[in-house]
mmCIF file of C-alpha atoms and ligand atoms in Angstrom:
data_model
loop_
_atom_site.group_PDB
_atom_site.id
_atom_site.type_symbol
_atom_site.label_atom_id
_atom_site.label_comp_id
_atom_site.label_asym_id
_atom_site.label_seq_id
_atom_site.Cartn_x
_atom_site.Cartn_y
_atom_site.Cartn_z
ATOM 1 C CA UNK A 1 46.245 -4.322 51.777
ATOM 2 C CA UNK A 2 44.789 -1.199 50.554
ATOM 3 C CA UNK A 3 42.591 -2.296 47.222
ATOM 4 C CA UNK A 4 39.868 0.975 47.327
ATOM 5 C CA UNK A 5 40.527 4.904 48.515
ATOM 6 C CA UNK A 6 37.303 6.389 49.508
ATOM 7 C CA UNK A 7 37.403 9.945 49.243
ATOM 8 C CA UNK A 8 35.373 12.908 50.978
ATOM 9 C CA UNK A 9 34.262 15.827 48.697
ATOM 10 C CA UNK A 10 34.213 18.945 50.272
ATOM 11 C CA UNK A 11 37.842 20.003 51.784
ATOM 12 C CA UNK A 12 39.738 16.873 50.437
ATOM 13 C CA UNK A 13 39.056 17.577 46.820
ATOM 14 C CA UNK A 14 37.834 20.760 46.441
ATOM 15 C CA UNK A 15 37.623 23.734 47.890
ATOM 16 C CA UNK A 16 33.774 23.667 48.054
ATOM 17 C CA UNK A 17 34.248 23.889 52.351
ATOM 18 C CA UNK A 18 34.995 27.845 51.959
ATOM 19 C CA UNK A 19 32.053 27.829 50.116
ATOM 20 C CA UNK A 20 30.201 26.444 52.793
ATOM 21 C CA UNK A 21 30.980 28.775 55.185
ATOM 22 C CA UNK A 22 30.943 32.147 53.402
ATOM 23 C CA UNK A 23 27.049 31.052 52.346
ATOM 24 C CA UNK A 24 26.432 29.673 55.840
ATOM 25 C CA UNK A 25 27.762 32.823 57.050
ATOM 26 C CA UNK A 26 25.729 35.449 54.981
ATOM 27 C CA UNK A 27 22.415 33.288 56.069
ATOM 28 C CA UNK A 28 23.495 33.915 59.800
ATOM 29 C CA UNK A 29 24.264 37.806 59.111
ATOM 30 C CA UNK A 30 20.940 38.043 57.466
ATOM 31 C CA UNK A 31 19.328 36.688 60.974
ATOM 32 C CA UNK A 32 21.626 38.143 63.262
ATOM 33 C CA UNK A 33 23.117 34.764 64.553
ATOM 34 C CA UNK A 34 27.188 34.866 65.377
ATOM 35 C CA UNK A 35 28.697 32.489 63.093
ATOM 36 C CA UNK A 36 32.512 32.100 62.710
ATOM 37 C CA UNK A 37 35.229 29.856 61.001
ATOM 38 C CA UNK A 38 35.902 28.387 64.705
ATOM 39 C CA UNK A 39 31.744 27.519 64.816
ATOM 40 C CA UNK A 40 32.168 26.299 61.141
ATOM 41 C CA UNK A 41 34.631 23.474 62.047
ATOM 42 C CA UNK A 42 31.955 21.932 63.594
ATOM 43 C CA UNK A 43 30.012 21.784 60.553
ATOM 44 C CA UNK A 44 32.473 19.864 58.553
ATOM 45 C CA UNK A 45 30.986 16.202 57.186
ATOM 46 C CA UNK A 46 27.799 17.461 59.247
ATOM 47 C CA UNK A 47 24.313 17.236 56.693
ATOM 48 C CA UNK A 48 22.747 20.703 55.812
ATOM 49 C CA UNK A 49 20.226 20.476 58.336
ATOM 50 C CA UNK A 50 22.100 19.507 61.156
ATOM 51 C CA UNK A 51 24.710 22.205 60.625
ATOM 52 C CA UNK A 52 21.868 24.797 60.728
ATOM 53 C CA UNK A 53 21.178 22.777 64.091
ATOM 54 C CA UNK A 54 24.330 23.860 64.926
ATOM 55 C CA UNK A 55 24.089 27.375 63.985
ATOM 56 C CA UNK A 56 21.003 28.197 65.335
ATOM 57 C CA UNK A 57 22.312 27.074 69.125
ATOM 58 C CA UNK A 58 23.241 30.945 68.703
ATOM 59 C CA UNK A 59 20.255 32.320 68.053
ATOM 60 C CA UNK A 60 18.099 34.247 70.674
ATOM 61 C CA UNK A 61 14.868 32.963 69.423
ATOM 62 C CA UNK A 62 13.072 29.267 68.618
ATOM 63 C CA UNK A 63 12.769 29.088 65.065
ATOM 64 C CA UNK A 64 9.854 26.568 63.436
ATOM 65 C CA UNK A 65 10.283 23.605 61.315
ATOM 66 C CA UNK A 66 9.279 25.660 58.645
ATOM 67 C CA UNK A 67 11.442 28.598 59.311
ATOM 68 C CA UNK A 68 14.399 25.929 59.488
ATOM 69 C CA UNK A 69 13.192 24.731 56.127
ATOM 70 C CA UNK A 70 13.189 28.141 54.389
ATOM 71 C CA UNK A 71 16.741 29.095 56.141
ATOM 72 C CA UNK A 72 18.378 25.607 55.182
ATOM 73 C CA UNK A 73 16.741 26.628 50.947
ATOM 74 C CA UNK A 74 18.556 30.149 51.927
ATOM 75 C CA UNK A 75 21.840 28.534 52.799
ATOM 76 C CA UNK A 76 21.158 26.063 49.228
ATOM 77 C CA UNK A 77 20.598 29.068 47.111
ATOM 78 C CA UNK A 78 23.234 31.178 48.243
ATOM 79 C CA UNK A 79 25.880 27.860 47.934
ATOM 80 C CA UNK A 80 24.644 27.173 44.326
ATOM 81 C CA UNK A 81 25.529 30.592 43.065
ATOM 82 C CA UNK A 82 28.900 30.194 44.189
ATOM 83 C CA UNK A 83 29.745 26.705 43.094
ATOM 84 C CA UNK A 84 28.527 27.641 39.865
ATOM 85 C CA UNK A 85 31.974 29.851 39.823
ATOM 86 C CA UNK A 86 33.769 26.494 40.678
ATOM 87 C CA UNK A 87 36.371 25.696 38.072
ATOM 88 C CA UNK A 88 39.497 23.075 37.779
ATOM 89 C CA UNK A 89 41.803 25.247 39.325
ATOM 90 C CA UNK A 90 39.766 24.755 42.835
ATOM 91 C CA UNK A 91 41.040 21.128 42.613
ATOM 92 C CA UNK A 92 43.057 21.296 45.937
ATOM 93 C CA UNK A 93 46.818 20.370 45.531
ATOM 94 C CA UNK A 94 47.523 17.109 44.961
ATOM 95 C CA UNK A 95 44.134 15.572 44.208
ATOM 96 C CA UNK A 96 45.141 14.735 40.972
ATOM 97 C CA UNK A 97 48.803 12.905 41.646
ATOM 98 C CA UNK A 98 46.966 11.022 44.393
ATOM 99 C CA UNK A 99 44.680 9.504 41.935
ATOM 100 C CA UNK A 100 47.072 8.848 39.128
ATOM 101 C CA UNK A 101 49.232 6.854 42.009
ATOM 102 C CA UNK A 102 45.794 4.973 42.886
ATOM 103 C CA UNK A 103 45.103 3.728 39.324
ATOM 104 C CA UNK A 104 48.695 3.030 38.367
ATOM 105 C CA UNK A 105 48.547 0.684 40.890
ATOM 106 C CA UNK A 106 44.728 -0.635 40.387
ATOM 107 C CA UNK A 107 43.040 0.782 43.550
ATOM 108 C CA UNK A 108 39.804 1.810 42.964
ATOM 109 C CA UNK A 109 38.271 4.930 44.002
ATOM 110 C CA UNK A 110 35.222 6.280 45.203
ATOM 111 C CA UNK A 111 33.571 9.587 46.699
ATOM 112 C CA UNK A 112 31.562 9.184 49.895
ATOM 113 C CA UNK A 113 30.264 12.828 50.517
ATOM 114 C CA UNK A 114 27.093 14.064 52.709
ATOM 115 C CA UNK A 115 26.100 16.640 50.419
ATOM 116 C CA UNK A 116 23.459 16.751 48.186
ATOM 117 C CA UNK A 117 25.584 18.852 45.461
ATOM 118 C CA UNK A 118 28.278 16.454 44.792
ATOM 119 C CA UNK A 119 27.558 15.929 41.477
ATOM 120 C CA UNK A 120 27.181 19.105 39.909
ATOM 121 C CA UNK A 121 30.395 19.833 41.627
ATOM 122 C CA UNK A 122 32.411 16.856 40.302
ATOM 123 C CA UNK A 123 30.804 17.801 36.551
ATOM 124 C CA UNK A 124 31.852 21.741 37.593
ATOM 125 C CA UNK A 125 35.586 20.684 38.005
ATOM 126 C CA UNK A 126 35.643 18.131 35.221
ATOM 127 C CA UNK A 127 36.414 14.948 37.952
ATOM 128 C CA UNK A 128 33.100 13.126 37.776
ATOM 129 C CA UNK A 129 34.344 10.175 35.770
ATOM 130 C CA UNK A 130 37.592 10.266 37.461
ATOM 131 C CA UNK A 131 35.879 7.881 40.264
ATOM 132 C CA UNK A 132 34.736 4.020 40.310
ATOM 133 C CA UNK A 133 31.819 5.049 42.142
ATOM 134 C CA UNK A 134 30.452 7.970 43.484
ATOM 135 C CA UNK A 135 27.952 8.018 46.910
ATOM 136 C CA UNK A 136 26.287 11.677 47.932
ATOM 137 C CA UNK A 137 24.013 12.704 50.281
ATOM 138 C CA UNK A 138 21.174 11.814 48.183
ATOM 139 C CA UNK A 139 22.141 8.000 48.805
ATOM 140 C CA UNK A 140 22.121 7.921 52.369
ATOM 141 C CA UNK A 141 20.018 8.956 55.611
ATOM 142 C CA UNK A 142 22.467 8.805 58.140
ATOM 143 C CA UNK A 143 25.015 10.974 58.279
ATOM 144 C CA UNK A 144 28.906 11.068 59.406
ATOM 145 C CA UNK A 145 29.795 10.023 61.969
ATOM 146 C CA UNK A 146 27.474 7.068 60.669
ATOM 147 C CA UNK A 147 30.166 5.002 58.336
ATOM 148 C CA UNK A 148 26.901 4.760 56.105
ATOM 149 C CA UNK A 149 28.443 6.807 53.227
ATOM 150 C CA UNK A 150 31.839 5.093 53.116
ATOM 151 C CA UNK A 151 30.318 1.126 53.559
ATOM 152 C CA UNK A 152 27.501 1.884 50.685
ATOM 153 C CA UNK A 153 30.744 3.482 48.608
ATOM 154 C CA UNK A 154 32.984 0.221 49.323
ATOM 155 C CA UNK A 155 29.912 -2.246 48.618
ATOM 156 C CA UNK A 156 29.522 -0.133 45.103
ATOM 157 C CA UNK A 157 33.228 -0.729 44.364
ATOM 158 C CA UNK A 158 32.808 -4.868 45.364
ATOM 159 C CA UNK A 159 35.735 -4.004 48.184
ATOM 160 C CA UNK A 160 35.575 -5.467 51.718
ATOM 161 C CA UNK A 161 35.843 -2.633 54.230
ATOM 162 C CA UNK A 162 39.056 -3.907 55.813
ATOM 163 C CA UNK A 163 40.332 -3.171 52.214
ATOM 164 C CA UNK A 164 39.038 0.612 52.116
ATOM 165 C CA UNK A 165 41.218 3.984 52.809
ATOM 166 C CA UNK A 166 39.417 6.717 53.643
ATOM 167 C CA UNK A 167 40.433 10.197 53.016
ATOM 168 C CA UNK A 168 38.971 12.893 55.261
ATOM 169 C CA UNK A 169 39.136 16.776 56.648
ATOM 170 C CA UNK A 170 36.538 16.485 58.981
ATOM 171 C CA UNK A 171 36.869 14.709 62.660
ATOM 172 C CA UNK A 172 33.075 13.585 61.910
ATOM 173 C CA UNK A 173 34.303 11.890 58.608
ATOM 174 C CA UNK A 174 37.512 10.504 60.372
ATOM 175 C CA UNK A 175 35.797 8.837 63.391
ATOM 176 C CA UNK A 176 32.496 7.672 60.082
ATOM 177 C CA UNK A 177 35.645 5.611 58.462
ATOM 178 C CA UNK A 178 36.623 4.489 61.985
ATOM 179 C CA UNK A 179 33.391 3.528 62.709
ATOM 180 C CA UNK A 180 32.943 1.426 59.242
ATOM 181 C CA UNK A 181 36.135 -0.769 60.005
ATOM 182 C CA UNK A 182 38.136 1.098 57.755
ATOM 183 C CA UNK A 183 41.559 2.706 57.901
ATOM 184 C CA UNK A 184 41.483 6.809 57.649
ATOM 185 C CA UNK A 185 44.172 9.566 56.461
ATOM 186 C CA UNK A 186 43.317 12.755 57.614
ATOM 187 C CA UNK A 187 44.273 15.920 55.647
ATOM 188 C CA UNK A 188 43.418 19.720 56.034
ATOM 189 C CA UNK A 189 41.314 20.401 59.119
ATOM 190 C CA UNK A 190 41.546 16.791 60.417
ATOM 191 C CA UNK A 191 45.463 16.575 60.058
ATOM 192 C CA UNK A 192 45.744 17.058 64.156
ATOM 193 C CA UNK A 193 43.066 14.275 65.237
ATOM 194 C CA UNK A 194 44.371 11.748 66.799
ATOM 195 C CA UNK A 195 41.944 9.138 66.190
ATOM 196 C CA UNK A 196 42.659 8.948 62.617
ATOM 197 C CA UNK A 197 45.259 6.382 61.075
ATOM 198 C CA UNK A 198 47.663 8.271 59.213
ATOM 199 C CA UNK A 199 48.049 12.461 59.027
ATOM 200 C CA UNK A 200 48.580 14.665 56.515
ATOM 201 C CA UNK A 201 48.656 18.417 55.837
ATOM 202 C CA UNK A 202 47.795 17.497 51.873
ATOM 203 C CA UNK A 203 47.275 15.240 49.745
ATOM 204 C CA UNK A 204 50.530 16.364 48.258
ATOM 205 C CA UNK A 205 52.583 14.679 51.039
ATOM 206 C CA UNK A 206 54.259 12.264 48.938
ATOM 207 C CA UNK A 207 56.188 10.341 52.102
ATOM 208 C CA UNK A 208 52.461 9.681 53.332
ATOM 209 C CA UNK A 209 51.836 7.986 49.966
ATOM 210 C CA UNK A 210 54.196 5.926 50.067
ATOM 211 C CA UNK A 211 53.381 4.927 53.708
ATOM 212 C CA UNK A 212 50.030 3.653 53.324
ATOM 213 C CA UNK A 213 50.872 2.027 49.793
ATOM 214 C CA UNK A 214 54.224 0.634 50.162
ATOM 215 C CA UNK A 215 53.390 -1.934 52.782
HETATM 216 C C1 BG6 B 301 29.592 18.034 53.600
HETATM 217 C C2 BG6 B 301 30.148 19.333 54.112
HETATM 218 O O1 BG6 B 301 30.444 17.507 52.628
HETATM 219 O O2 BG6 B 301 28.298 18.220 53.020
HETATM 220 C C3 BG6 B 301 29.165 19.988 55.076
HETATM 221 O O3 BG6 B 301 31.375 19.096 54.784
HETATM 222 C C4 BG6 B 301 27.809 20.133 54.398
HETATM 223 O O4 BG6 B 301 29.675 21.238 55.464
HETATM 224 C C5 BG6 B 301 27.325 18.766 53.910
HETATM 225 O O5 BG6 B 301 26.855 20.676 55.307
HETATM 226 C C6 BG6 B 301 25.979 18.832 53.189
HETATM 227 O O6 BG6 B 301 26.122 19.560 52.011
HETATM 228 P P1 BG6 B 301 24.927 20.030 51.069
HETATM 229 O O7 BG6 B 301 25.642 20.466 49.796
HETATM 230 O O8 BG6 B 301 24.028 18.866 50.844
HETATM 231 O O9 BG6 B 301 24.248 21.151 51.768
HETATM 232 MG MG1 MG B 302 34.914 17.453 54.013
#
């Protein structure tokens, strides 16, 4: 029985991953490095400096802990100017049904993002008291595919993991829920991974609802 939904941030309830690439993307121009959406996939549930880990694998130089430092602010600054934009029409479709169903029947809900810029972007799109509990990148020092983020998030809401749904776009995030013992529905991005427990395009897929719930 489902009794908490555990929800990723970026992709699943907003569309704050665009804005992850098009600031990852004008750091890389800046440097020269080939970046695309295809490379970008990769960097989906992945922390900020471990996606410039990624990026960099382009590069045609060694870059210093320092220069990584200074690219990763780059990235930061570039990403808060555009989130600042962020308003409740970037709510992806269906968010807000999917939580209505949730509390109408007393499952408690919880974010369990990597980044460090969940908050301001829950307050940006009016949702930050919408949630039971919310657990950022901030809280944790391992990040997804760890299930660190998603068992901190279910101990927060008093909910054993066997309990918890996890709702993902990224293969990273999918396989972190796995990996915590709990079940996984994977929209957007992740719809097509097989690993996950249920699949969906949206969180507007009402027939997927009703699947997972009305067991
Ligand atoms: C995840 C995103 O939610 O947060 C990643 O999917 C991002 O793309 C990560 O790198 C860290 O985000 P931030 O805001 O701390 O740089
Ligand atoms: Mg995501």
């Amino acid at each position: 029985m489902i009794k908490a939904v555990i929800f990723d941030l970026d992709g699943v309830i907003v569309t704050t991953d665009d804005c992850h690439y098009r600031a990852w993307k004008q750091m890389a121009d800046g440097e020269g490095i080939y970046f695309d959406r295809k490379i970008n996939e990769r960097l989906r549930g992945v922390s900020r400096m471990e996606s410039l880990e990624i990026i960099l694998e382009r590069a045609d130089r060694k870059y210093s802990q320092e220069e990584k430092e200074a690219l990763a602010y780059k990235k930061n600054e570039i990403y808060k100017k555009l989130i600042s934009e962020l308003t409740e029409r970037d709510v992806l479709p269906g968010v807000k049904e999917f939580l209505s169903e949730c509390k109408s029947r007393h499952i408690l809900t919880a974010i369990g993002s990597s980044s460090k810029n969940a908050k301001p972007i829950l307050e940006r799109i009016g949702m930050f008291s919408e949630f039971d509990a919310v657990v950022d990148g901030n809280d944790i020092s391992k990040s997804k595919p760890d299930p660190e983020v998603f068992v901190k998030a279910a101990q927060r809401l008093g909910v054993e993991r066997e309990n918890c749904l996890v709702v993902e776009d990224a293969c990273a995030g999918v396989d972190a829920g796995l990996n915590g013992g709990m079940r996984v529905l994977a929209v957007g991005s992740a719809a097509e991974y097989e690993r996950a427990t249920y699949s969906a395009n949206s969180l507007e897929d009402k027939e997927c609802f009703k699947l997972i719930f009305q067991q």
